[in-house]
Each structure stands twice: as structure tokens, then as C-alpha cells.
mmCIF file of C-alpha atoms in Angstrom:
data_model
loop_
_atom_site.group_PDB
_atom_site.id
_atom_site.type_symbol
_atom_site.label_atom_id
_atom_site.label_comp_id
_atom_site.label_asym_id
_atom_site.label_seq_id
_atom_site.Cartn_x
_atom_site.Cartn_y
_atom_site.Cartn_z
ATOM 1 C CA GLN A 1 -5.369 -11.092 15.128
ATOM 2 C CA GLY A 2 -5.617 -9.531 11.882
ATOM 3 C CA GLN A 3 -4.157 -10.628 8.779
ATOM 4 C CA VAL A 4 -3.008 -9.171 5.201
ATOM 5 C CA VAL A 5 -2.143 -10.661 1.848
ATOM 6 C CA GLU A 6 -0.392 -9.440 -1.194
ATOM 7 C CA SER A 7 -1.064 -10.410 -4.408
ATOM 8 C CA GLY A 8 -0.507 -8.252 -7.760
ATOM 9 C CA GLY A 9 3.153 -7.973 -8.318
ATOM 10 C CA GLY A 10 5.288 -9.596 -11.026
ATOM 11 C CA LEU A 11 7.677 -8.128 -14.084
ATOM 12 C CA VAL A 12 6.788 -5.582 -16.183
ATOM 13 C CA GLN A 13 8.601 -3.163 -18.459
ATOM 14 C CA ALA A 14 9.669 0.640 -17.588
ATOM 15 C CA GLY A 15 6.722 2.623 -18.400
ATOM 16 C CA GLY A 16 4.517 -0.402 -17.678
ATOM 17 C CA SER A 17 1.570 -0.719 -15.269
ATOM 18 C CA LEU A 18 0.610 -2.822 -12.485
ATOM 19 C CA ARG A 19 -2.197 -2.963 -9.749
ATOM 20 C CA LEU A 20 -1.231 -4.906 -6.547
ATOM 21 C CA SER A 21 -4.433 -5.763 -4.251
ATOM 22 C CA CYS A 22 -4.380 -6.195 -0.747
ATOM 23 C CA THR A 23 -7.132 -8.678 0.801
ATOM 24 C CA THR A 24 -7.200 -8.401 4.247
ATOM 25 C CA TYR A 25 -8.768 -10.642 7.211
ATOM 26 C CA GLY A 26 -9.553 -10.519 10.721
ATOM 27 C CA PHE A 27 -10.027 -7.149 11.291
ATOM 28 C CA ASP A 28 -12.694 -4.723 11.068
ATOM 29 C CA PHE A 29 -11.236 -3.403 7.490
ATOM 30 C CA ALA A 30 -13.409 -0.144 7.431
ATOM 31 C CA ASP A 31 -12.514 1.240 10.757
ATOM 32 C CA TYR A 32 -8.866 1.231 9.994
ATOM 33 C CA THR A 33 -6.506 3.742 7.947
ATOM 34 C CA MET A 34 -4.662 1.326 5.248
ATOM 35 C CA ALA A 35 -1.384 1.761 3.540
ATOM 36 C CA TRP A 36 0.883 0.495 1.154
ATOM 37 C CA PHE A 37 4.900 0.289 2.063
ATOM 38 C CA ARG A 38 7.945 -0.619 -0.433
ATOM 39 C CA GLN A 39 11.573 -1.825 0.452
ATOM 40 C CA ARG A 40 14.217 -1.161 -2.431
ATOM 41 C CA ALA A 41 17.687 -3.659 -2.175
ATOM 42 C CA GLY A 42 19.708 -1.903 0.438
ATOM 43 C CA LYS A 43 17.187 0.512 1.467
ATOM 44 C CA ALA A 44 14.956 1.296 4.154
ATOM 45 C CA ARG A 45 11.568 0.425 4.128
ATOM 46 C CA GLU A 46 9.636 3.599 3.221
ATOM 47 C CA GLY A 47 5.678 4.056 2.890
ATOM 48 C CA ILE A 48 4.588 5.500 -0.528
ATOM 49 C CA ALA A 49 0.525 5.998 -0.272
ATOM 50 C CA SER A 50 -2.092 5.484 2.515
ATOM 51 C CA ILE A 51 -5.801 5.963 3.116
ATOM 52 C CA SER A 52 -8.222 7.027 5.443
ATOM 53 C CA TRP A 53 -10.652 4.386 6.877
ATOM 54 C CA ASN A 54 -13.534 6.109 5.033
ATOM 55 C CA GLY A 55 -11.518 6.869 2.165
ATOM 56 C CA GLU A 56 -11.756 10.547 2.500
ATOM 57 C CA GLU A 57 -7.721 11.337 3.110
ATOM 58 C CA ILE A 58 -4.755 9.938 1.075
ATOM 59 C CA PHE A 59 -1.273 10.454 0.984
ATOM 60 C CA TYR A 60 1.247 9.879 -1.267
ATOM 61 C CA ALA A 61 4.969 9.994 -1.009
ATOM 62 C CA PRO A 62 6.414 12.193 -3.509
ATOM 63 C CA SER A 63 8.229 9.570 -5.397
ATOM 64 C CA VAL A 64 5.365 8.307 -6.413
ATOM 65 C CA LYS A 65 2.723 10.613 -6.380
ATOM 66 C CA HIS A 66 0.682 11.320 -9.947
ATOM 67 C CA ARG A 67 2.186 7.567 -10.865
ATOM 68 C CA PHE A 68 0.282 5.971 -8.419
ATOM 69 C CA THR A 69 -2.917 5.019 -7.633
ATOM 70 C CA ILE A 70 -4.613 4.167 -4.056
ATOM 71 C CA SER A 71 -7.797 3.578 -3.264
ATOM 72 C CA ARG A 72 -10.067 0.617 -0.736
ATOM 73 C CA ASP A 73 -13.601 -1.493 -1.053
ATOM 74 C CA ASN A 74 -14.705 -1.524 2.530
ATOM 75 C CA ALA A 75 -17.364 -3.846 1.701
ATOM 76 C CA LYS A 76 -15.116 -6.374 -0.070
ATOM 77 C CA LYS A 77 -12.378 -5.647 2.455
ATOM 78 C CA LEU A 78 -9.942 -5.017 -0.419
ATOM 79 C CA LEU A 79 -6.936 -2.511 -1.044
ATOM 80 C CA PHE A 80 -5.935 -1.406 -3.945
ATOM 81 C CA LEU A 81 -2.653 0.364 -5.569
ATOM 82 C CA GLN A 82 -2.139 0.763 -9.354
ATOM 83 C CA MET A 83 0.455 1.570 -10.174
ATOM 84 C CA ASN A 84 1.315 3.724 -14.040
ATOM 85 C CA SER A 85 4.065 4.738 -15.338
ATOM 86 C CA LEU A 86 6.534 2.298 -13.819
ATOM 87 C CA THR A 87 10.537 2.872 -13.924
ATOM 88 C CA PRO A 88 13.505 0.559 -12.767
ATOM 89 C CA GLU A 89 13.849 2.513 -9.773
ATOM 90 C CA ASP A 90 9.879 1.472 -8.836
ATOM 91 C CA THR A 91 11.548 -1.917 -8.319
ATOM 92 C CA ALA A 92 11.141 -3.082 -4.610
ATOM 93 C CA MET A 93 8.867 -5.618 -2.390
ATOM 94 C CA TYR A 94 5.735 -4.032 -1.828
ATOM 95 C CA TYR A 95 3.903 -4.236 1.344
ATOM 96 C CA CYS A 96 0.377 -3.651 2.675
ATOM 97 C CA ALA A 97 -0.222 -2.686 6.391
ATOM 98 C CA ALA A 98 -2.983 -1.711 8.413
ATOM 99 C CA ALA A 99 -2.498 0.733 11.175
ATOM 100 C CA SER A 100 -2.853 -0.123 15.031
ATOM 101 C CA LEU A 101 -5.586 2.055 15.987
ATOM 102 C CA PRO A 102 -8.907 3.068 13.953
ATOM 103 C CA LEU A 103 -9.946 6.121 12.997
ATOM 104 C CA TYR A 104 -6.768 7.402 13.282
ATOM 105 C CA PHE A 105 -4.647 8.794 9.839
ATOM 106 C CA SER A 106 -1.327 8.205 9.475
ATOM 107 C CA HIS A 107 0.911 9.835 6.307
ATOM 108 C CA GLY A 108 2.663 6.631 5.738
ATOM 109 C CA VAL A 109 4.439 5.904 9.413
ATOM 110 C CA ASP A 110 5.968 2.557 9.794
ATOM 111 C CA GLY A 111 5.384 2.753 13.730
ATOM 112 C CA ASP A 112 1.717 3.617 12.962
ATOM 113 C CA PHE A 113 1.065 0.112 11.487
ATOM 114 C CA ASP A 114 0.822 -3.466 13.181
ATOM 115 C CA THR A 115 -0.271 -5.950 10.898
ATOM 116 C CA TRP A 116 2.052 -6.406 8.095
ATOM 117 C CA GLY A 117 1.716 -8.449 4.860
ATOM 118 C CA ARG A 118 4.765 -11.113 3.391
ATOM 119 C CA GLY A 119 4.923 -8.905 0.553
ATOM 120 C CA THR A 120 4.897 -8.956 -3.401
ATOM 121 C CA GLN A 121 7.640 -8.640 -5.612
ATOM 122 C CA VAL A 122 7.312 -5.511 -8.141
ATOM 123 C CA THR A 123 10.245 -5.778 -10.803
ATOM 124 C CA VAL A 124 10.479 -2.896 -13.260
ATOM 125 C CA SER A 125 13.106 -3.766 -16.418
ATOM 126 C CA SER A 126 14.580 -1.104 -18.302
#
């Protein structure tokens, strides 16, 4: 059974940046689409960025496009999310997830992912 562990969250002022990392274990990382989701207080979890196994396909939700960048290092089995120009609306728990099927690209659809981390909290102050 695979595992993913998020890190890099914290408190940042509006306009600032953070870089989230996801360390993965126990599955063939290079074969799976990976994604970042977030859950804001009182709202459903949403997929904000996904990247195909080979990095050739990338999806961003409109709310983060042009501000966030998803990337991966298949050799090190790591996933990243560079977040720039943060606003208080980005305050949320951020989750890393691995797709349930190999070599399948998902546009951040919750049901397409079955390996989840516990999340890392990002808080943006105004």
C-alpha cells in the first residue's frame, strides 16, 4: 500500500510564497498521475493541480492558475507545489494524492485518487 506525506505548509502573509512537498513511498511513483487538493473551512475538497506520470500533462484549477506551479521529480519520488501571490482565500489544508490507476491522467477529480496524505495546513494572513 502506497503512502504520501505532505510538508511545507505554514503561516505566510498575503502576497507571499510557499513551496509544498510530497514524499511518496511504496508504489511506482513514475507510473501515476499525482495531484494537490485543498479543503477550505466549510467547503468541499477541491482538486487544484494535477500532473501526469511523465509530466507532460498538467491541470490547474482556475483559482490557482498562473500563481501555483506543480512539478515532480520521478527519480526522487517527490511532488511539489510552488505557490506564489498567496491570498487569504488560499488558506486551507492541502493534500497530496496519487491516482488509483497507472498511466491515467486526471484533471484533479477526487474519485480518481485513492492514496492520500494527512495534509499540511497553509494559512495566509491579510
